[in-house]
Coordinates of C-alpha atoms in Angstrom, one line a residue:
Chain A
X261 CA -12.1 22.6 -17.8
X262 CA -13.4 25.7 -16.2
X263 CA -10.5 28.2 -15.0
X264 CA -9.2 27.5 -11.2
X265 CA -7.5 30.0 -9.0
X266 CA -6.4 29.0 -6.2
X267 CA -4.2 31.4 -3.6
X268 CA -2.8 29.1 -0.6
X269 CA -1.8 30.8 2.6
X270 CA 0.6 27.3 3.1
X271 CA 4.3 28.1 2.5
X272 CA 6.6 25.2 4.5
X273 CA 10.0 25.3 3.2
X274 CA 10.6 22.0 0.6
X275 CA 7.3 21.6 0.5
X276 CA 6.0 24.8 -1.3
X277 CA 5.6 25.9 -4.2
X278 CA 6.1 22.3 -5.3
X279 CA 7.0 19.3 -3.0
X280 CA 11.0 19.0 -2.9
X281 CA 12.1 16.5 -0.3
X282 CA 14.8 14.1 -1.9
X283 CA 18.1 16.2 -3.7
X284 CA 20.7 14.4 -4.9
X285 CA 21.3 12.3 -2.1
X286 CA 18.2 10.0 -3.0
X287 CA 19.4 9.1 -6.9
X288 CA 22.9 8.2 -5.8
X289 CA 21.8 5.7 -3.6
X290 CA 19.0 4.6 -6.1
X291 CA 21.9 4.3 -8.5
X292 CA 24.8 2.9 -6.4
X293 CA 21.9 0.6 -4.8
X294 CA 21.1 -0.7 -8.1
X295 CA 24.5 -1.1 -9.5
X296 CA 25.6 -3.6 -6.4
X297 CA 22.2 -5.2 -7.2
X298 CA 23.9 -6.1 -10.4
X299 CA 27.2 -6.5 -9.3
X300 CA 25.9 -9.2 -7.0
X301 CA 23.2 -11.1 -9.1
X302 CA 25.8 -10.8 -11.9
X303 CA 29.0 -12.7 -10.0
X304 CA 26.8 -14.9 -8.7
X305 CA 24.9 -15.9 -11.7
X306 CA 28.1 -16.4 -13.6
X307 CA 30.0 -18.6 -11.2
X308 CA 26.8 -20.4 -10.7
X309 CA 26.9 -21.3 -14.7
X310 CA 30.3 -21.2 -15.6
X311 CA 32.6 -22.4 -11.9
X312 CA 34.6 -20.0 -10.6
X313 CA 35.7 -16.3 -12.5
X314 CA 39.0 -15.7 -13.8
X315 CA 38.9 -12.3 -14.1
X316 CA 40.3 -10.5 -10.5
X317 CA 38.1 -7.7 -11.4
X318 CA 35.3 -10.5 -10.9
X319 CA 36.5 -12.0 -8.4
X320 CA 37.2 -8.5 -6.3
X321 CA 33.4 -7.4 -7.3
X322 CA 32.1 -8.8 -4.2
X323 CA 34.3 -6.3 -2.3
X324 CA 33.6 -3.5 -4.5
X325 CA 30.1 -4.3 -4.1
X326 CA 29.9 -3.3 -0.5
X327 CA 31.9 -0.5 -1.0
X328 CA 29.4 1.3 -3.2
X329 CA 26.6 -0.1 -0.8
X330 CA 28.4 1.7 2.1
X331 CA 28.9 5.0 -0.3
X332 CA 25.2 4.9 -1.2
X333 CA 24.2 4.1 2.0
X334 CA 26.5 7.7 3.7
X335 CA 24.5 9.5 0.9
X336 CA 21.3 7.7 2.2
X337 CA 22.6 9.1 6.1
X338 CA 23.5 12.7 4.9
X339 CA 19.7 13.1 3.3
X340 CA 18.1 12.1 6.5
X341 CA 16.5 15.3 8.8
X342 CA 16.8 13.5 12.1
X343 CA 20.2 11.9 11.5
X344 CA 21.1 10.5 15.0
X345 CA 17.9 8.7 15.3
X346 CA 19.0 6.4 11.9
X347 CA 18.9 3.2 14.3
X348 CA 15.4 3.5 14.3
X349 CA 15.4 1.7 11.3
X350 CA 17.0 -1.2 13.2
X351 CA 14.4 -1.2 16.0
X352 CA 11.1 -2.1 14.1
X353 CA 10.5 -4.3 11.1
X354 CA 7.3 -2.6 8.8
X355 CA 5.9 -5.1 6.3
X356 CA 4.1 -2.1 4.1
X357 CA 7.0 -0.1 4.3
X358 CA 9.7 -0.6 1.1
X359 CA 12.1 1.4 3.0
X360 CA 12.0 -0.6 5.9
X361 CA 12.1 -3.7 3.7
X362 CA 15.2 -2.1 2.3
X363 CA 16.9 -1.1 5.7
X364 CA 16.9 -4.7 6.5
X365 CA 18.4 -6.1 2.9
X366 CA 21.2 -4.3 3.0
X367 CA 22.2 -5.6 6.4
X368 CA 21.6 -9.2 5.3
X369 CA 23.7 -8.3 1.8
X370 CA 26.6 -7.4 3.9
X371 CA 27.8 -11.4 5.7
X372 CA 26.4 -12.8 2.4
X373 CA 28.6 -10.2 0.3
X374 CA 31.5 -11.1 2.7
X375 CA 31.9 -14.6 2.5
X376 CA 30.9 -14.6 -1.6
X377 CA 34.1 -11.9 -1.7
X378 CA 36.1 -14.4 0.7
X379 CA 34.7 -17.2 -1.2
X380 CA 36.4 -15.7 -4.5
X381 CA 39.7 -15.3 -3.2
X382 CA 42.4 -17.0 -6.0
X383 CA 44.4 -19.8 -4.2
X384 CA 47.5 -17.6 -4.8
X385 CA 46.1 -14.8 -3.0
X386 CA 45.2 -17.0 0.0
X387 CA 48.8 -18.4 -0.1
X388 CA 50.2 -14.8 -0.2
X389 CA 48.0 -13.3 2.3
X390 CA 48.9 -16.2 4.7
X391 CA 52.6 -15.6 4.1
X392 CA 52.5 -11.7 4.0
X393 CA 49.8 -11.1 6.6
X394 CA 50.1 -13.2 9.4
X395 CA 47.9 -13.7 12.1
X396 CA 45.1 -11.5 9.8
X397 CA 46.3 -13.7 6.5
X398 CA 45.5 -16.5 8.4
X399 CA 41.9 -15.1 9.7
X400 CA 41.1 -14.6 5.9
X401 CA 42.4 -18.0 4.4
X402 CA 39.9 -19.6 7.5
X403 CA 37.2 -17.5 6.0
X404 CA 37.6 -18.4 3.0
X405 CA 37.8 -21.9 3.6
X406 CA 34.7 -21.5 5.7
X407 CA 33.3 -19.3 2.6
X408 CA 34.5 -22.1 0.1
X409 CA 32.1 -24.6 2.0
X410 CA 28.9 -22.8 1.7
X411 CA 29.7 -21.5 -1.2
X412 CA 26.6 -22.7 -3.3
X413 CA 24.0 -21.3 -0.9
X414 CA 26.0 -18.4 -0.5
X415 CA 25.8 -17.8 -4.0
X416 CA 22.2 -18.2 -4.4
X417 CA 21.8 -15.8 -1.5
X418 CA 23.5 -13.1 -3.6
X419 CA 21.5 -13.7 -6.3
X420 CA 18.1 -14.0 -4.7
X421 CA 19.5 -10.8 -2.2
X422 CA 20.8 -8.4 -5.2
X423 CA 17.4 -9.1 -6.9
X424 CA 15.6 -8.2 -4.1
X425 CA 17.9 -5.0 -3.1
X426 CA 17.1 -3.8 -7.2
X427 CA 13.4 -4.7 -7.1
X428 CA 13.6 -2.5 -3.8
X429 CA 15.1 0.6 -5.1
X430 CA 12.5 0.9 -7.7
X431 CA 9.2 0.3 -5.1
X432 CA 10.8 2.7 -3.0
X433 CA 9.3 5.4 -5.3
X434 CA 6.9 2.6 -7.1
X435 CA 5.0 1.9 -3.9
X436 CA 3.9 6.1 -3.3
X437 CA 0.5 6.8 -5.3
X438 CA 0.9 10.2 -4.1
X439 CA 3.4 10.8 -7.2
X440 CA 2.2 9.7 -10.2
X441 CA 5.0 9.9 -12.0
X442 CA 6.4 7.0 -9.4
X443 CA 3.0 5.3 -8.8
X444 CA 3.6 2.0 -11.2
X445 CA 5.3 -1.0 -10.1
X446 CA 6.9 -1.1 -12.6
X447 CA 9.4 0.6 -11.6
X448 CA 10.9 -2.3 -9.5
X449 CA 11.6 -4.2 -12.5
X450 CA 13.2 -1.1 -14.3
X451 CA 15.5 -0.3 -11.4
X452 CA 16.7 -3.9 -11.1
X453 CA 17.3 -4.3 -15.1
X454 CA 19.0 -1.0 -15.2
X455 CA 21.0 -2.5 -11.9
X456 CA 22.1 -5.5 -14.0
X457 CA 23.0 -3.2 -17.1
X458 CA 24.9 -0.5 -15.0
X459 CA 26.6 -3.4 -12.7
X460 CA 27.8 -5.2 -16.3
X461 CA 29.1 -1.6 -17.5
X462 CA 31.1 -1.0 -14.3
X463 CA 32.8 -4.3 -14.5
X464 CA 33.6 -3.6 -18.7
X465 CA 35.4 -0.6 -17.5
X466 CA 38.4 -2.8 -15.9
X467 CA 40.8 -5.2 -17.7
X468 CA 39.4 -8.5 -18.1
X469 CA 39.7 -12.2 -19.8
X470 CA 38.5 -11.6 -23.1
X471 CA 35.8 -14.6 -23.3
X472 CA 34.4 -13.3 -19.9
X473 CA 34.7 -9.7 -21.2
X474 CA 32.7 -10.6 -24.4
X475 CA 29.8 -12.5 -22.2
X476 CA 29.4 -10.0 -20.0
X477 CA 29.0 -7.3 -23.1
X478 CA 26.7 -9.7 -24.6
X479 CA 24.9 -9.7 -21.2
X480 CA 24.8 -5.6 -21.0
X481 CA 23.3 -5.5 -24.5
X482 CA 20.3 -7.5 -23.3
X483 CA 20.1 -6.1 -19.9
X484 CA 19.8 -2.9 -22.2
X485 CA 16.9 -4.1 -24.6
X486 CA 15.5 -5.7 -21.6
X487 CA 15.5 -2.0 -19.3
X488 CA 13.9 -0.3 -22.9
X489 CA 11.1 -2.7 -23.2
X490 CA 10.4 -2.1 -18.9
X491 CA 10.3 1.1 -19.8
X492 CA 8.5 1.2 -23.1
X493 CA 5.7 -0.7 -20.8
X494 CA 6.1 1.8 -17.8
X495 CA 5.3 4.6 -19.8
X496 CA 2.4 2.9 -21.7
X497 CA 1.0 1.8 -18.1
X498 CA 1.5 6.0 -17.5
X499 CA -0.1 7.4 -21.1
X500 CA -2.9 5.1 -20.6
X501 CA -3.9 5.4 -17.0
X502 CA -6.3 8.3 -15.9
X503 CA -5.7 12.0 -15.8
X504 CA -3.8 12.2 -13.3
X505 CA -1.3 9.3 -14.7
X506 CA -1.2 10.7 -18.2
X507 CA -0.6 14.3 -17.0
X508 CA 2.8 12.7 -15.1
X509 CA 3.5 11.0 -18.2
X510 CA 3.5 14.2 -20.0
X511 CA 6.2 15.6 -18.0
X512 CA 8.4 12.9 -19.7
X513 CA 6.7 13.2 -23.2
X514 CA 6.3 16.7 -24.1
X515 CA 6.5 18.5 -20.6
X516 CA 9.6 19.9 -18.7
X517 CA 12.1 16.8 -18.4
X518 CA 11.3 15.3 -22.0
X519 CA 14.8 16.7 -23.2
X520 CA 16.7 15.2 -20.5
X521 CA 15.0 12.0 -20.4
X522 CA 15.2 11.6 -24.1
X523 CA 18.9 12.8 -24.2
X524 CA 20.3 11.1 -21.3
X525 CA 18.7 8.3 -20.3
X526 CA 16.9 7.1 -23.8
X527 CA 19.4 8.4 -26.5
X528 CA 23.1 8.3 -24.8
X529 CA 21.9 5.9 -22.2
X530 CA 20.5 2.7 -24.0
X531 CA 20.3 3.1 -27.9
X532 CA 23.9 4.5 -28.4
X533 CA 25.4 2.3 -26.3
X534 CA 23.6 -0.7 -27.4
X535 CA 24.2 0.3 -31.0
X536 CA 28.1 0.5 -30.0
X537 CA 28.0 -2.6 -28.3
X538 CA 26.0 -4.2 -31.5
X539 CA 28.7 -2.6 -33.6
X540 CA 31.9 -3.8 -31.6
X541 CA 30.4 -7.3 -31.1
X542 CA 29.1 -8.1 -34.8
X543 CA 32.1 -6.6 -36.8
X544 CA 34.6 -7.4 -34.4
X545 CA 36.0 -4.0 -33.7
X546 CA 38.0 -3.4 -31.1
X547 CA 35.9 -2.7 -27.7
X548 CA 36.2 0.8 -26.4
X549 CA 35.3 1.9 -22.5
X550 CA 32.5 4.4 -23.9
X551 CA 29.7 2.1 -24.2
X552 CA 29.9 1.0 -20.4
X553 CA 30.7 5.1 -19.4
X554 CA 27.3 5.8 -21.2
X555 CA 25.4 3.2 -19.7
X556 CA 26.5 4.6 -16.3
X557 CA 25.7 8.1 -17.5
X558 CA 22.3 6.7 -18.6
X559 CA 21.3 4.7 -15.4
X560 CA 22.2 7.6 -13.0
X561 CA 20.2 9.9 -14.8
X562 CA 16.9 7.7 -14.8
X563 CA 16.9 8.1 -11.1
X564 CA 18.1 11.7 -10.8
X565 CA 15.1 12.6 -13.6
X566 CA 12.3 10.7 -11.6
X567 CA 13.3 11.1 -8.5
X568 CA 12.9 14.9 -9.1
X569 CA 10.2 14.9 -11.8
X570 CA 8.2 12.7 -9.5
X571 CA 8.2 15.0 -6.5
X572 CA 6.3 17.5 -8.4
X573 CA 3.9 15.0 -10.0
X574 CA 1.0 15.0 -7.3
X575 CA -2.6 15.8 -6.6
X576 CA -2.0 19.1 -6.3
X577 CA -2.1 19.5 -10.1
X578 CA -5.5 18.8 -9.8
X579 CA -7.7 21.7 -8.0
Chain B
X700 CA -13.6 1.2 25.4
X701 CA -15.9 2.5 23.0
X702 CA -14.6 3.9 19.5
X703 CA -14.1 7.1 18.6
X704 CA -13.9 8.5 15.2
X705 CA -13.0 12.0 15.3
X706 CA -12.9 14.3 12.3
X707 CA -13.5 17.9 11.2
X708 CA -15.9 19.7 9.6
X709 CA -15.1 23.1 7.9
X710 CA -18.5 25.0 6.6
X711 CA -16.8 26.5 3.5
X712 CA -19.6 29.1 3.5
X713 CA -18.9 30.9 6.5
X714 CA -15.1 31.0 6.3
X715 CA -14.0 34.4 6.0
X716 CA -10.6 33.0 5.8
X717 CA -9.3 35.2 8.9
X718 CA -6.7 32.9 9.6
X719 CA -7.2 33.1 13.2
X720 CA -7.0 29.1 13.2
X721 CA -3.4 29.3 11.9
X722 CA -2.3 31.7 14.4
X723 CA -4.3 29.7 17.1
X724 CA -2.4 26.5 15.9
X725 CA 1.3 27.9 16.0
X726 CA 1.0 29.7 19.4
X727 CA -0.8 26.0 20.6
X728 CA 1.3 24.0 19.4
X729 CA 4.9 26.5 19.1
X730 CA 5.1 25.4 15.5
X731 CA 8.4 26.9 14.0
X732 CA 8.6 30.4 12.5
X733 CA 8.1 29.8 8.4
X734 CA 5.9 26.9 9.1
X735 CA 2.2 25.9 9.4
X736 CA 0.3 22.6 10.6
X737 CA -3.2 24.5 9.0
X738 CA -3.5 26.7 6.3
X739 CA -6.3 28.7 4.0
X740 CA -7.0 28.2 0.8
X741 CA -9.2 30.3 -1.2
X742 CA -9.8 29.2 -4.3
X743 CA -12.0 30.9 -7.2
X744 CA -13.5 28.8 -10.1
X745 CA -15.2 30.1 -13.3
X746 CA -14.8 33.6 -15.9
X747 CA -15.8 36.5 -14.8
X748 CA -18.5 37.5 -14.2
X749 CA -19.6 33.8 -13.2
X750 CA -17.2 33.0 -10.6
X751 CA -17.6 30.9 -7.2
X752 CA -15.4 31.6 -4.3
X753 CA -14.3 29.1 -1.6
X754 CA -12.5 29.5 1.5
X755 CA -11.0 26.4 3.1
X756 CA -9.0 26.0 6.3
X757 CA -6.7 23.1 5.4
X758 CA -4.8 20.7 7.5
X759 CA -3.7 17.0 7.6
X760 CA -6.8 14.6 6.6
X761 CA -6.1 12.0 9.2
X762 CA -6.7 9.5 6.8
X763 CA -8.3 6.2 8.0
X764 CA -6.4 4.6 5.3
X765 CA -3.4 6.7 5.9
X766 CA -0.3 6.5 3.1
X767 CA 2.3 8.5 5.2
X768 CA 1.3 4.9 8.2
X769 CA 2.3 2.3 5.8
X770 CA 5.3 3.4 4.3
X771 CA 6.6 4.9 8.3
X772 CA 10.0 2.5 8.3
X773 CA 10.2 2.9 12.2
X774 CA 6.6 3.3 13.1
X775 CA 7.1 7.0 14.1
X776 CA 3.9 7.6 12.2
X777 CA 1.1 6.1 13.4
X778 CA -2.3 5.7 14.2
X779 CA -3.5 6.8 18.3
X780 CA -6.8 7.3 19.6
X781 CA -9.9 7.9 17.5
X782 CA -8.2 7.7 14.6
X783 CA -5.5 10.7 14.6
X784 CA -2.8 9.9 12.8
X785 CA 0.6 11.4 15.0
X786 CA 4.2 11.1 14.7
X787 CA 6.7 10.1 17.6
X788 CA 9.5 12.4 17.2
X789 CA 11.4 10.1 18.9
X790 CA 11.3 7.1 16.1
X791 CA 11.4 9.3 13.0
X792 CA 14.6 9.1 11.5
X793 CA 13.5 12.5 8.9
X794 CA 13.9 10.1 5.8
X795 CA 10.8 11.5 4.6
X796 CA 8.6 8.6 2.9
X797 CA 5.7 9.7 4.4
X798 CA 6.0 12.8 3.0
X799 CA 6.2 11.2 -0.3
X800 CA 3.6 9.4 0.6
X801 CA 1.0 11.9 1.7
X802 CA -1.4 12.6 -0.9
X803 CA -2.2 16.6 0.6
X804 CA 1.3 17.8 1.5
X805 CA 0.3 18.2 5.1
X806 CA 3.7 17.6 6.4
X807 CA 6.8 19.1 6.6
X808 CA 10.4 18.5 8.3
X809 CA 11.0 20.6 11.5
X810 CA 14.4 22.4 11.7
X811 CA 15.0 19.9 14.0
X812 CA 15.1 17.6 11.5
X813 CA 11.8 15.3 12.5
X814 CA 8.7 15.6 10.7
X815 CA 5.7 17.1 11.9
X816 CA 1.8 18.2 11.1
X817 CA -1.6 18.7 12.5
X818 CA -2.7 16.6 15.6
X819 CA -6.1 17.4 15.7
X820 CA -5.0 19.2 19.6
X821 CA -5.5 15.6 20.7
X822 CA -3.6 17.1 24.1
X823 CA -6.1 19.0 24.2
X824 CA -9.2 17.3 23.0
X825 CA -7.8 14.2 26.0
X826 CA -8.2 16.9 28.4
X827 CA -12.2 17.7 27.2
X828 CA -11.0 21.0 25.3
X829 CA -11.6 21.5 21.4
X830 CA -8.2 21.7 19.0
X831 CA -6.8 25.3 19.0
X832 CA -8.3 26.1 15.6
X833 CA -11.9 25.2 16.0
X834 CA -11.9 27.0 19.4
X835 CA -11.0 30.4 18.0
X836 CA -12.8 30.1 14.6
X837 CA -15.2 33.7 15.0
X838 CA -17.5 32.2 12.6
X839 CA -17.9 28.7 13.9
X840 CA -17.0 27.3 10.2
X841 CA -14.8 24.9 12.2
X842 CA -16.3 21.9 13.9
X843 CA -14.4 18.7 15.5
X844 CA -16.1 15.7 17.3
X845 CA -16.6 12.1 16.8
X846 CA -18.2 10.4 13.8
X847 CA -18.6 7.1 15.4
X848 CA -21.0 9.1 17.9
X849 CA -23.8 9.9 15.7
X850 CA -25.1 12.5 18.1
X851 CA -22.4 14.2 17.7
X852 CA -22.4 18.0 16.1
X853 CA -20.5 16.7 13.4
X854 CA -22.2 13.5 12.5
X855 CA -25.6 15.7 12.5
X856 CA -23.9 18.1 10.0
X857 CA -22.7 15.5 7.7
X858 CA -25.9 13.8 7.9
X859 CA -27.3 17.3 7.1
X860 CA -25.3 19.2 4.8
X861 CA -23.9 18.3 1.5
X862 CA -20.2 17.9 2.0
X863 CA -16.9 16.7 0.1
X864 CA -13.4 15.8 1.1
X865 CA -10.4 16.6 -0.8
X866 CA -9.1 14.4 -3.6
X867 CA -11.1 11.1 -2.8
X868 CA -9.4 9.9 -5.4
X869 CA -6.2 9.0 -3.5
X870 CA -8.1 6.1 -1.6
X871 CA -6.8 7.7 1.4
X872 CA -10.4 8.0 2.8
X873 CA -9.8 11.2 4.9
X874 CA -11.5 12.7 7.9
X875 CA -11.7 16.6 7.2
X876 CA -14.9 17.1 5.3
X877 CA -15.8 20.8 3.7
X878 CA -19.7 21.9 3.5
X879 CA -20.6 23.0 0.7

């Protein structure tokens, strides 16, 4: 290719030298976004199989769910320019538009995430609530009685809803051919198995039944092999596209973020915890908190490394 | 109604790349200090001593398959008359997709925290009067008018002239053409 020079007399601030609009606002939600995708299609999947949990870290996930979603969702606010026009989002429903799709799950996930939590309460914790709490014990036993009769669409509403709320994160960036690095659709796919992985590894982190806690590390390990093949495929659909597809591939394989995607996302994110997993599971050694810890490590820094290698990935690399 | 089309035409060679439509844009349109809707590019191809030089005034495309439309969450982005793409200030919530989404860069986020870019002057092009930029240009590289009218000066020039838009690659099918 013959030798381009270009000088441009265009310097608007995050948008020269090289496009930076999202910090780390963006990948916290991405991640936190993902990991109450999993947390919900996870619960809702194994009650749906195997009646109700009897865990109380799986019964509380519900809960917990909406309090990441609420975290993620403040870091979602605090990256916004025009903050105290957020209701906007509220005020129009845009079919072509992920993020509007996405404004408008994670207000449905909240009733259905709600009444699964209420749903899940133990029958001692009702009787205690109604007997500590009073007038509020009783408000929650009535939910959960009402939660206990829809319990099997509520369910299904989680699962369908948390799938939906993973397969969004990823066509958030997925759906932008203006990034190459992002422009596959792939990406939905990978956010929502790397949801399901990260969800399972939150939950391994608390005390659990240990047949529960053996099925849901059985269920991380192929979540795992499940996020490497997604994203075996998303980077073949990258290295085999055109120019402008393989150079945003390069970044990853050769170019500026290969040592951080190959060290914290590949490497301590999915093969050394799947190989301690492996390990723990086949020769019955004693299970240890790292695995889930790097899984975590590993599905936060997927979307901190394309949310910022992407940004830089665009047309502009192509005088 | 009849349709309008409106675009620009920039003659690449009679640019001198004075920059008098930058400064005519950000007293027009009191664009924030540090900030541009329209910029120059001047770009060199080749080794010396067979080089080419080209001088561009760039600005938003006002794509008619506009990205930065589709993925607008509130609608703050969207399409008016003739084509030009605009943002309400008043439904942008700054989360920035369409930036994301744009495949030339052309916007940016005020310091008031909505986003903003080019507008083609349609204030002024509603009241008869040309955008800021091509009114100023000294060398009349800049032209503006409507494509659907194929009278106009810029529907002759294009019929005329070689041209090229930039990166037609991103599908985006925009409506600033360079001569060449």
């Amino acid at each position: 290719m013959e030798p381009v020079e270009i000088d441009s007399g265009r310097h608007n601030p995050g948008v020269d030298p090289g496009l930076h609009i999202w910090g780390w606002e963006i990948p916290v939600y991405l991640f936190l976004g993902g990991l109450v995708a999993g947390l919900m299609v996870i619960t809702a999947m194994a009650e749906l199989r195997g009646g109700r949990p009897r865990s109380p870290i799986l019964r509380m996930a519900p809960f917990g769910a909406l309090v990441l979603l609420s975290l993620g969702m403040g870091a979602l606010f605090l990256d916004l320019g025009h903050k105290l026009y957020v209701w906007r989002f509220y005020m129009a429903f845009r079919p072509t538009s992920p993020m509007s799709w996405g404004s408008w799950i994670l207000v449905l996930v909240y009733p259905v995430g709600i009444l699964h939590g209420l749903g899940s309460i133990s029958d001692t914790a009702r009787a205690s609530a109604r007997r500590r709490l009073g007038r509020v014990g009783g408000w929650i036993v009535g939910g959960a009685t009402f939660a206990d009769r829809v319990r099997a669409p509520i369910l299904w509403l989680s699962l369908v809803l948390g799938a939906g709320l993973g397969v969004y994160t990823g066509l958030l960036l997925g759906t932008t051919p203006a990034r190459m690095l992002w422009n596959s659709a792939v990406l939905g796919p990978l956010f929502l198995v790397s949801g399901l992985s990260t969800g399972a590894a939150l939950l391994l982190l608390f005390p659990m039944d240990d047949g529960e806690r053996h099925q849901l590390a059985r269920f991380d390990a192929v979540a795992i092999l499940a996020e490497m093949s997604v994203l075996g495929l998303y980077l073949v659909g990258l290295g085999s596209g055109g120019a402008p597809q393989r150079a945003a591939a390069a970044t990853l394989l050769g170019g500026a973020w290969t040592a951080p995607f190959w060290g914290l996302v590949i490497v301590l994110g999915l093969v050394t915890p799947l190989a301690l997993e492996t390990i723990e599971q086949r020769l019955g050694r004693p299970f240890t908190r790292l695995a889930p810890m790097l899984v975590l490590i590993g599905g936060f820094s997927l979307r901190a490394i394309l949310v910022a290698a992407g940004q830089d990935t665009s047309f502009r690399l192509f005088p | 109604m009849t349709s309008k089309r409106y675009a620009m035409v920039v003659d690449t060679r009679l640019c001198v790349a004075c920059k008098a439509c930058v400064l005519a844009c950000k007293a027009e349109n009191d664009v924030p200090e540090g900030y541009c809707r329209d910029w120059l590019v001047e770009e060199v191809r080749g080794r010396f001593p067979d080089l080419r030089a080209e001088n561009r005034s760039e600005r938003c495309n006002h794509c008619t398959n506009a990205p930065c439309v589709g993925v607008c969450p509130t609608g703050a982005s969207h399409i008016a008359e003739g084509g030009v793409v605009l943002v309400t200030a008043a439904k942008c919530t700054g989360c920035k997709a369409c930036m994301a989404a744009c495949p030339y860069d052309a916007r940016y986020v005020t310091p008031d925290g909505y986003v903003d870019k080019c507008t083609f002057c349609l204030h002024r092009v509603q009241r008869g009067e040309e955008p800021a930029c091509v009114a100023v240009c000294p060398t009349h590289t800049l032209h503006f008018g409507d494509l659907d009218d194929r009278e106009s000066g810029v529907s002759r020039l294009l019929t005329e002239r070689d041209f090229k838009v930039n990166h037609p690659e991103s599908g985006a099918e925009p409506n600033v053409f360079f001569l060449t």
